[in-house]
Amino acid sequence: MKHAKPLPSYLVQRFHGWKATSYENNKSWYRHLGEEGQHPRAMVISCCDSRVHVTSIFGADQGEFFIHRNIANLVPPYAPDGDHHGTSAAIEYAVTALKVAHVIVLGHSSCGGVQGCIDMCKGNAPHLEAKESFVGRWMDILKPRFSKVADIKDPKNQARQFEKHAVLASLENLLTFPFVKDRVEAGQLTLHGAWHDIAAGGVEVYDSEKKAFVAL
Amino acid sequence: MKHAKPLPSYLVQRFHGWKATSYENNKSWYRHLGEEGQHPRAMVISCCDSRVHVTSIFGADQGEFFIHRNIANLVPPYAPDGDHHGTSAAIEYAVTALKVAHVIVLGHSSCGGVQGCIDMCKGNAPHLEAKESFVGRWMDILKPRFSKVADIKDPKNQARQFEKHAVLASLENLLTFPFVKDRVEAGQLTLHGAWHDIAAGGVEVYDSEKKAFVAL
Amino acid sequence: MKHAKPLPSYLVQRFHGWKATSYENNKSWYRHLGEEGQHPRAMVISCCDSRVHVTSIFGADQGEFFIHRNIANLVPPYAPDGDHHGTSAAIEYAVTALKVAHVIVLGHSSCGGVQGCIDMCKGNAPHLEAKESFVGRWMDILKPRFSKVADIKDPKNQARQFEKHAVLASLENLLTFPFVKDRVEAGQLTLHGAWHDIAAGGVEVYDSEKKAFVAL
Amino acid sequence: MKHAKPLPSYLVQRFHGWKATSYENNKSWYRHLGEEGQHPRAMVISCCDSRVHVTSIFGADQGEFFIHRNIANLVPPYAPDGDHHGTSAAIEYAVTALKVAHVIVLGHSSCGGVQGCIDMCKGNAPHLEAKESFVGRWMDILKPRFSKVADIKDPKNQARQFEKHAVLASLENLLTFPFVKDRVEAGQLTLHGAWHDIAAGGVEVYDSEKKAFVAL
Amino acid sequence: MKHAKPLPSYLVQRFHGWKATSYENNKSWYRHLGEEGQHPRAMVISCCDSRVHVTSIFGADQGEFFIHRNIANLVPPYAPDGDHHGTSAAIEYAVTALKVAHVIVLGHSSCGGVQGCIDMCKGNAPHLEAKESFVGRWMDILKPRFSKVADIKDPKNQARQFEKHAVLASLENLLTFPFVKDRVEAGQLTLHGAWHDIAAGGVEVYDSEKKAFVAL
Amino acid sequence: MKHAKPLPSYLVQRFHGWKATSYENNKSWYRHLGEEGQHPRAMVISCCDSRVHVTSIFGADQGEFFIHRNIANLVPPYAPDGDHHGTSAAIEYAVTALKVAHVIVLGHSSCGGVQGCIDMCKGNAPHLEAKESFVGRWMDILKPRFSKVADIKDPKNQARQFEKHAVLASLENLLTFPFVKDRVEAGQLTLHGAWHDIAAGGVEVYDSEKKAFVAL
Amino acid sequence: MKHAKPLPSYLVQRFHGWKATSYENNKSWYRHLGEEGQHPRAMVISCCDSRVHVTSIFGADQGEFFIHRNIANLVPPYAPDGDHHGTSAAIEYAVTALKVAHVIVLGHSSCGGVQGCIDMCKGNAPHLEAKESFVGRWMDILKPRFSKVADIKDPKNQARQFEKHAVLASLENLLTFPFVKDRVEAGQLTLHGAWHDIAAGGVEVYDSEKKAFVAL
Amino acid sequence: MKHAKPLPSYLVQRFHGWKATSYENNKSWYRHLGEEGQHPRAMVISCCDSRVHVTSIFGADQGEFFIHRNIANLVPPYAPDGDHHGTSAAIEYAVTALKVAHVIVLGHSSCGGVQGCIDMCKGNAPHLEAKESFVGRWMDILKPRFSKVADIKDPKNQARQFEKHAVLASLENLLTFPFVKDRVEAGQLTLHGAWHDIAAGGVEVYDSEKKAFVAL
């Protein structure tokens, strides 16, 4: 691998700072984690977006959340075709090996992936429609739901609603996994859908009775 | 989605705590991020493992890292077959849309996914060999490299070396993506491989001259 | 005390969150408690187990329960020998100084201390029989009752029954304290025995007429 | 056990409320805890006082803290004499069986036990000096440190300083337990001392460099 | 410009060293910055003093802070008179064009500019009072606050307090700029005041509730 | 100053990291600087731009450079009118009090201030022409030189040439300060002009014989 | 002094070249140094060896390092006997008069002085054992440490280890000087040990935690 | 050696710069030097003063000069008493082992050591007269010559003349070494005396015919 470079020096400096303070003060906990293994209580599926920090919002420490992050926090439908499915593998591992009690799907405002999907659905993003576009093909998971927001005039509002649909699509697809469905029905696993407003710092949670996202 | 439940109350409580302190004190930055968009300098590909917190180790703030997390921090080889490829989509988005300057692949000690792959390679994990096993199929990405560590007797050492191979495999696969290769060769993107020892708090970085991981 | 370390930062962060929300919203109540002292209505004796939260189960607020927690919620027999007796001191303070109206002994499912006692009684835990084993000597309080469950075949059921005997043993020992007995007989104090099923969320209460634990 | 009474009805009512809401929404997590066992990261030693809620202050959930509560959060010195030692048993279980990474001793303001010890030291509490007084004998653990605060004139300040000495005495006694000392020195366990001001909602942590309690 | 000379050779040598190491390893990030522009999150106003390195203290990388440095980190009051105002221009650019989220004013110990102002206020620096003294006229910004520290006897303490007043004066003057005030009130911009002790390596931050500088 | 907020926590965290590593390892040097004062060898006048780090490019340590940073690294002409002149004060202090041996004016590529001046000169930035625009009035210093680059067609090249004129304008204005001119002519002070290409990592220095900027 | 000769002409020629170029371009800095005195930040103790150029390796400029060079970079033990001690005088001047913040002892590969000491210790250098041999008597400072490397078979490796012991011996002897010890303990002075590999261009620094020399 | 600290980071950074540029470009020469040993043509005895860079003034490359630096470039008289004589050892090694052709003693302007000697001779530096003063005892070498400059009124001129006497004293003492005298008389070694004016950049060489220092 001749292309691998040293880490940028500011990261090296910060690492040494972390080592001398946070690690030093919590060494016993890190050792415990390293030796006793992880026992996370929840899996969180969130977006890769650099502005979304689940551990910060929910005051989590090392060892609490098993976190999968992909573009637009999407779960594809169950498809055991022998291919490489990163998201499905993460779900399988969390639910069957770690036996987490919660799966939380967390969407967020001004999501670039969701916006790309809107552009694609409106015919404004031909490059995303190309077969080779990984982003386009990934957002195909969300595409069928566009009809539900197609009529919303205000673009910002349309995006917000579609971002929430990304959460709902993922929750629905989660239930297509037999091992998820079984455990949900057995009361061993609960699913949660939430949406985070980055600028306002708010979190809305899906209320399955009101069939709506409700602010915490 | 009748199965979605309210968030556990301790998370709600912690969220309100975060909102009243961290968010309140940094409101202007969150607004800035919400309104001006993200400009991350690096993409980080790390493991879902609950014990790995990149933002903590590298003192990162909201907006600095575009983070993809999957089992064993693997990058599959380039395969534009029109299917859903979450990892490939994340890489495409980071490199071509966000134009990040760095992609950092971060492996870690006692990785459950890598251990599963070792078990599978040794014939001790038939359930992972089943076609329907998403974890097994995902770890197939790493499988071809097993021969390089097969002779290591000490199981802990074997796992560590294989965890580092997972980083190298990802770096190599990254270069199979044309848009990654082009930008690396044009000096617009650099790749970095690192491995984190959870218990000891150390980070080793791949040195392409020494062809070895070297402690920071 | 050179060994004392700063608190882990996630606890500091959560404390600040609590201070800015729960405390802020209930400041007057906390002040009242701080200035007027405590007037709890009940003492609860429960286990140290991290899964048992009496205040959560019984919706208690600051100031309601005087809570003593030890391994397996045991009360030792009255023994005024001038030695340090933490549990007996707590009972004395609650009953004679605070004059609580109730003492509730709360056992729970899958109790590690009770399981250790079973192992010891079956001869499977020699390390607990060593004189220096504090856990072993503490569980000696419960040991004499093992004969009552020795014949139960199913290990899980045996444990549950023994957990309930731990509650009854404590209730009986409580009555060996003169100041408890006097106040119970004077109608100034009532004793209660309960058992909590962690997984199922149930509570069973001892019914002295049915001589059995009955689900609420 | 003829003296055991049914639970007071307000508690039964609250339990049913908890069961229908909190438990129902977190059923999977409670099941997980019931089936997979506890993996707490810290032991907390706090006072029985009804006004001290560790889980609330530190935003903890079921499963996070192994909590021992006794009068004045005291740890007696190591004494493997075959007697029943509840506090020592709890520490032994947390450190050697659960392998917690932290032990946090949490004192608090207006502690009745500490006040009783002051009264006893000043000769104002003959009933506590009686051999049969469990509270008196328990507070003997703290007594030797009274000389360090004896000169403080202001009674409230004297009490606060002595409450903090209770924390320090416990930390020192903790180190007399061989299994605690060994793990502290091996970097597998860290000790923390803190003091909580109930009325003001503050927490002060012992800083071993400054040799003083410092507000968070 | 016949007076311009070649750079001293040691700087040329160091530049070549930087080019061959730091630049080479971070080329892609520098290119990204050069091509995509800057997106700093904060403006820092600090002193020209050679001993103050904001980027070092705060582990900042290229692109994070928009830094204005002048004598004694002063902000003059808003004065749109058509004249050349370097500090005001820097603030306007950071706040209205770059839309930074934070403005941090950082003072420091043993500040020569502040000491000059003290000397001037005490009548010991007639050369600074001359109309042509740029340093004297610049320090006039701080002069009105001298009365607040005039009574402090200890010269070192007096200087420290006045250095902190320089930070406060700047914060107050910042709010006289309409575009600053508007954004602060809209929650889009936050102001921070800090003071750095060079010899001790400490940083104190102004706490607007305690109305005092508090050590980090 | 009720508007001052606590520092963002990631900066606090990084500060603690710096304190525990860089400061700790160089404590004696920081103390020396704090106690013996600064003796910088050069003054550097550079831009506030977040991408320009003089200390990094020239490998400088604390205590080497007295650094003034303003928009577009401009020096206004000598104007002792009794007004607040931040740049002039910095120059006066460096040259007459610190007696630096060098003044280095460092311009850079893609400078937002210089671009604003071009826009203004071309009539494309009416907001900068408003009397209240501090940025506009500041860039007036550079405006008279626009005629020298007005004919350059390629906008990028035009900007680069104008950025270099900003350096030359500053050098010329420096010589209008009597105390600068005297010391330059007495051989006690030398002036240097340089321009930094952010993306390419290059530095060009003004060669007064060739009347051109030449790459190092 | 009739034996003094004119300088060799090649040195005269180079001097004139230096005067016309380096000096001319940095005249102001040389003047500043001549007039304002030296303020070096570090003392370096290195070997007279013609192949070791500290200022080149560390990019130092005139005024940065106070350099003492002797055979094998040795510091003799403190011996205030009124004799001429050149090394001790240099250390005293640097530490007490110049108040440097660092003392760096720099050893190097293939050191002739160290090799002579090895030969002497092995009985192969009787001329060095003669009382009149200044080199022999100087190397006596290092001699007692020979037992630590006596068993190393490979001569090259033995020499390297002994060269590093020369650094350590000097560091230890430095601490026998009361004025060094006092300032080290007061945090006003730090000591550093390093070893330079001439052929490979490497530098290793002594790590007092690892008790070993570690490559930079 | 627990007191040894890591090198200051700016030196580490500069080293890496040197390694990547100067060393890289001259690797073969450094290797040659490392493998073939040194063959310097001259020994230079100069002062530790941070402002004197012999290699810079005389354009020397690695391998040309064997350099001994001590306070005031003094050579003590020959004294083979078995004590540690660093300067004598360096001379012996250069002349008898390396067989250099030249010994150049280089004095310089504003020498702190020489100034100390003047102060001591005038009775103004009692601390230097103390037996324990290494600087004082070292300067005793020069003391006997003070009578030759005692009458010079102008302090600056007096210092310059005495600095030159330091050079002459060293040359004379050199000839007390038998191995120096022999080789000088055999025409195998020449001695040179020079004096460097730091501020003016001049070098004066002792002309034994004119019995004066003459500018080059």
PDB file of C-alpha atoms in Angstrom, chain B residues 52-166:
ATOM      1  CA  VAL B  52     -14.479   3.155  19.060  1.00  0.00           C
ATOM      2  CA  HIS B  53     -15.060   6.937  19.224  1.00  0.00           C
ATOM      3  CA  VAL B  54     -13.100   8.656  16.512  1.00  0.00           C
ATOM      4  CA  THR B  55     -14.301  12.109  17.448  1.00  0.00           C
ATOM      5  CA  SER B  56     -13.099  11.650  20.999  1.00  0.00           C
ATOM      6  CA  ILE B  57      -9.674  10.281  20.086  1.00  0.00           C
ATOM      7  CA  PHE B  58      -9.028  13.047  17.594  1.00  0.00           C
ATOM      8  CA  GLY B  59     -10.674  15.900  19.504  1.00  0.00           C
ATOM      9  CA  ALA B  60     -13.022  16.557  16.597  1.00  0.00           C
ATOM     10  CA  ASP B  61     -15.955  18.897  16.674  1.00  0.00           C
ATOM     11  CA  GLN B  62     -19.230  18.785  14.803  1.00  0.00           C
ATOM     12  CA  GLY B  63     -18.428  19.401  11.153  1.00  0.00           C
ATOM     13  CA  GLU B  64     -14.900  18.046  10.957  1.00  0.00           C
ATOM     14  CA  PHE B  65     -15.218  14.388   9.935  1.00  0.00           C
ATOM     15  CA  PHE B  66     -17.586  12.677   7.502  1.00  0.00           C
ATOM     16  CA  ILE B  67     -17.858   9.291   9.192  1.00  0.00           C
ATOM     17  CA  HIS B  68     -18.912   5.975   7.701  1.00  0.00           C
ATOM     18  CA  ARG B  69     -19.077   3.079  10.130  1.00  0.00           C
ATOM     19  CA  ASN B  70     -19.581  -0.525   9.180  1.00  0.00           C
ATOM     20  CA  ILE B  71     -18.544  -3.940  10.484  1.00  0.00           C
ATOM     21  CA  ALA B  72     -14.736  -4.189  10.556  1.00  0.00           C
ATOM     22  CA  ASN B  73     -14.227  -0.881   8.680  1.00  0.00           C
ATOM     23  CA  LEU B  74     -14.175  -2.642   5.323  1.00  0.00           C
ATOM     24  CA  VAL B  75     -14.306  -1.139   1.854  1.00  0.00           C
ATOM     25  CA  PRO B  76     -15.564  -3.572  -0.780  1.00  0.00           C
ATOM     26  CA  PRO B  77     -13.972  -3.527  -4.240  1.00  0.00           C
ATOM     27  CA  TYR B  78     -15.421  -1.229  -6.916  1.00  0.00           C
ATOM     28  CA  ALA B  79     -18.527  -2.877  -8.412  1.00  0.00           C
ATOM     29  CA  PRO B  80     -20.858  -0.499 -10.296  1.00  0.00           C
ATOM     30  CA  ASP B  81     -23.584  -3.097 -10.858  1.00  0.00           C
ATOM     31  CA  GLY B  82     -26.562  -0.902 -10.084  1.00  0.00           C
ATOM     32  CA  ASP B  83     -27.111  -2.550  -6.709  1.00  0.00           C
ATOM     33  CA  HIS B  84     -27.328  -0.804  -3.292  1.00  0.00           C
ATOM     34  CA  HIS B  85     -23.754  -0.298  -2.033  1.00  0.00           C
ATOM     35  CA  GLY B  86     -23.802   1.749   1.133  1.00  0.00           C
ATOM     36  CA  THR B  87     -20.055   1.966   1.674  1.00  0.00           C
ATOM     37  CA  SER B  88     -19.338   2.778  -1.947  1.00  0.00           C
ATOM     38  CA  ALA B  89     -22.020   5.468  -1.925  1.00  0.00           C
ATOM     39  CA  ALA B  90     -20.503   7.056   1.174  1.00  0.00           C
ATOM     40  CA  ILE B  91     -17.061   7.100  -0.426  1.00  0.00           C
ATOM     41  CA  GLU B  92     -18.402   8.538  -3.663  1.00  0.00           C
ATOM     42  CA  TYR B  93     -20.255  11.282  -1.827  1.00  0.00           C
ATOM     43  CA  ALA B  94     -17.292  12.208   0.377  1.00  0.00           C
ATOM     44  CA  VAL B  95     -14.767  12.239  -2.440  1.00  0.00           C
ATOM     45  CA  THR B  96     -16.713  13.685  -5.343  1.00  0.00           C
ATOM     46  CA  ALA B  97     -19.339  15.876  -3.675  1.00  0.00           C
ATOM     47  CA  LEU B  98     -17.649  17.013  -0.469  1.00  0.00           C
ATOM     48  CA  LYS B  99     -14.132  16.817  -1.923  1.00  0.00           C
ATOM     49  CA  VAL B 100     -12.570  15.742   1.371  1.00  0.00           C
ATOM     50  CA  ALA B 101      -8.782  15.892   1.472  1.00  0.00           C
ATOM     51  CA  HIS B 102      -8.237  12.749   3.521  1.00  0.00           C
ATOM     52  CA  VAL B 103      -9.761   9.281   3.814  1.00  0.00           C
ATOM     53  CA  ILE B 104      -8.731   7.611   7.063  1.00  0.00           C
ATOM     54  CA  VAL B 105      -9.464   3.903   7.573  1.00  0.00           C
ATOM     55  CA  LEU B 106      -9.390   3.117  11.287  1.00  0.00           C
ATOM     56  CA  GLY B 107      -9.279  -0.483  12.508  1.00  0.00           C
ATOM     57  CA  HIS B 108      -9.251  -1.551  16.148  1.00  0.00           C
ATOM     58  CA  SER B 109      -8.344  -4.294  18.611  1.00  0.00           C
ATOM     59  CA  SER B 110     -10.676  -7.164  19.587  1.00  0.00           C
ATOM     60  CA  CYS B 111     -12.873  -6.591  16.523  1.00  0.00           C
ATOM     61  CA  GLY B 112     -15.787  -9.036  16.556  1.00  0.00           C
ATOM     62  CA  GLY B 113     -16.171  -8.967  12.783  1.00  0.00           C
ATOM     63  CA  VAL B 114     -12.544  -9.837  12.145  1.00  0.00           C
ATOM     64  CA  GLN B 115     -12.696 -12.598  14.754  1.00  0.00           C
ATOM     65  CA  GLY B 116     -15.757 -14.001  12.986  1.00  0.00           C
ATOM     66  CA  CYS B 117     -13.796 -14.051   9.740  1.00  0.00           C
ATOM     67  CA  ILE B 118     -10.952 -15.961  11.398  1.00  0.00           C
ATOM     68  CA  ASP B 119     -13.441 -18.467  12.815  1.00  0.00           C
ATOM     69  CA  MET B 120     -14.984 -18.847   9.377  1.00  0.00           C
ATOM     70  CA  CYS B 121     -11.590 -19.329   7.700  1.00  0.00           C
ATOM     71  CA  LYS B 122     -10.692 -21.987  10.258  1.00  0.00           C
ATOM     72  CA  GLY B 123     -13.979 -23.788   9.657  1.00  0.00           C
ATOM     73  CA  ASN B 124     -15.313 -22.976  13.118  1.00  0.00           C
ATOM     74  CA  ALA B 125     -18.244 -20.806  12.092  1.00  0.00           C
ATOM     75  CA  PRO B 126     -20.545 -22.698   9.722  1.00  0.00           C
ATOM     76  CA  HIS B 127     -23.412 -20.247  10.412  1.00  0.00           C
ATOM     77  CA  LEU B 128     -21.283 -17.480   8.916  1.00  0.00           C
ATOM     78  CA  GLU B 129     -20.709 -19.544   5.805  1.00  0.00           C
ATOM     79  CA  ALA B 130     -24.412 -19.806   5.068  1.00  0.00           C
ATOM     80  CA  LYS B 131     -25.413 -17.779   2.021  1.00  0.00           C
ATOM     81  CA  GLU B 132     -27.944 -15.836   4.098  1.00  0.00           C
ATOM     82  CA  SER B 133     -25.365 -14.689   6.637  1.00  0.00           C
ATOM     83  CA  PHE B 134     -24.845 -10.998   5.941  1.00  0.00           C
ATOM     84  CA  VAL B 135     -21.942 -10.877   8.383  1.00  0.00           C
ATOM     85  CA  GLY B 136     -20.303 -13.866   6.696  1.00  0.00           C
ATOM     86  CA  ARG B 137     -20.741 -12.451   3.214  1.00  0.00           C
ATOM     87  CA  TRP B 138     -19.473  -9.037   4.343  1.00  0.00           C
ATOM     88  CA  MET B 139     -16.370 -10.590   5.874  1.00  0.00           C
ATOM     89  CA  ASP B 140     -15.726 -12.371   2.554  1.00  0.00           C
ATOM     90  CA  ILE B 141     -14.109  -9.068   1.556  1.00  0.00           C
ATOM     91  CA  LEU B 142     -11.312  -9.803   3.991  1.00  0.00           C
ATOM     92  CA  LYS B 143     -11.152 -13.578   3.556  1.00  0.00           C
ATOM     93  CA  PRO B 144      -8.558 -13.765   0.735  1.00  0.00           C
ATOM     94  CA  ARG B 145      -5.945 -12.231   3.020  1.00  0.00           C
ATOM     95  CA  PHE B 146      -6.257 -14.948   5.652  1.00  0.00           C
ATOM     96  CA  SER B 147      -3.387 -16.912   4.159  1.00  0.00           C
ATOM     97  CA  LYS B 148      -1.069 -14.079   5.262  1.00  0.00           C
ATOM     98  CA  VAL B 149      -1.824 -14.657   8.945  1.00  0.00           C
ATOM     99  CA  ALA B 150      -2.799 -18.325   8.906  1.00  0.00           C
ATOM    100  CA  ASP B 151       0.534 -19.416  10.336  1.00  0.00           C
ATOM    101  CA  ILE B 152       0.484 -17.146  13.389  1.00  0.00           C
ATOM    102  CA  LYS B 153       0.072 -19.397  16.401  1.00  0.00           C
ATOM    103  CA  ASP B 154      -0.906 -16.951  19.138  1.00  0.00           C
ATOM    104  CA  PRO B 155      -4.632 -16.257  18.608  1.00  0.00           C
ATOM    105  CA  LYS B 156      -4.469 -12.713  19.995  1.00  0.00           C
ATOM    106  CA  ASN B 157      -1.555 -11.808  17.784  1.00  0.00           C
ATOM    107  CA  GLN B 158      -3.209 -13.449  14.788  1.00  0.00           C
ATOM    108  CA  ALA B 159      -6.328 -11.369  15.362  1.00  0.00           C
ATOM    109  CA  ARG B 160      -4.295  -8.141  15.658  1.00  0.00           C
ATOM    110  CA  GLN B 161      -2.462  -8.813  12.426  1.00  0.00           C
ATOM    111  CA  PHE B 162      -5.692  -9.666  10.646  1.00  0.00           C
ATOM    112  CA  GLU B 163      -7.335  -6.491  11.983  1.00  0.00           C
ATOM    113  CA  LYS B 164      -4.488  -4.565  10.382  1.00  0.00           C
ATOM    114  CA  HIS B 165      -4.983  -6.482   7.159  1.00  0.00           C
ATOM    115  CA  ALA B 166      -8.598  -5.321   7.214  1.00  0.00           C
TER     116      ALA B 166
END
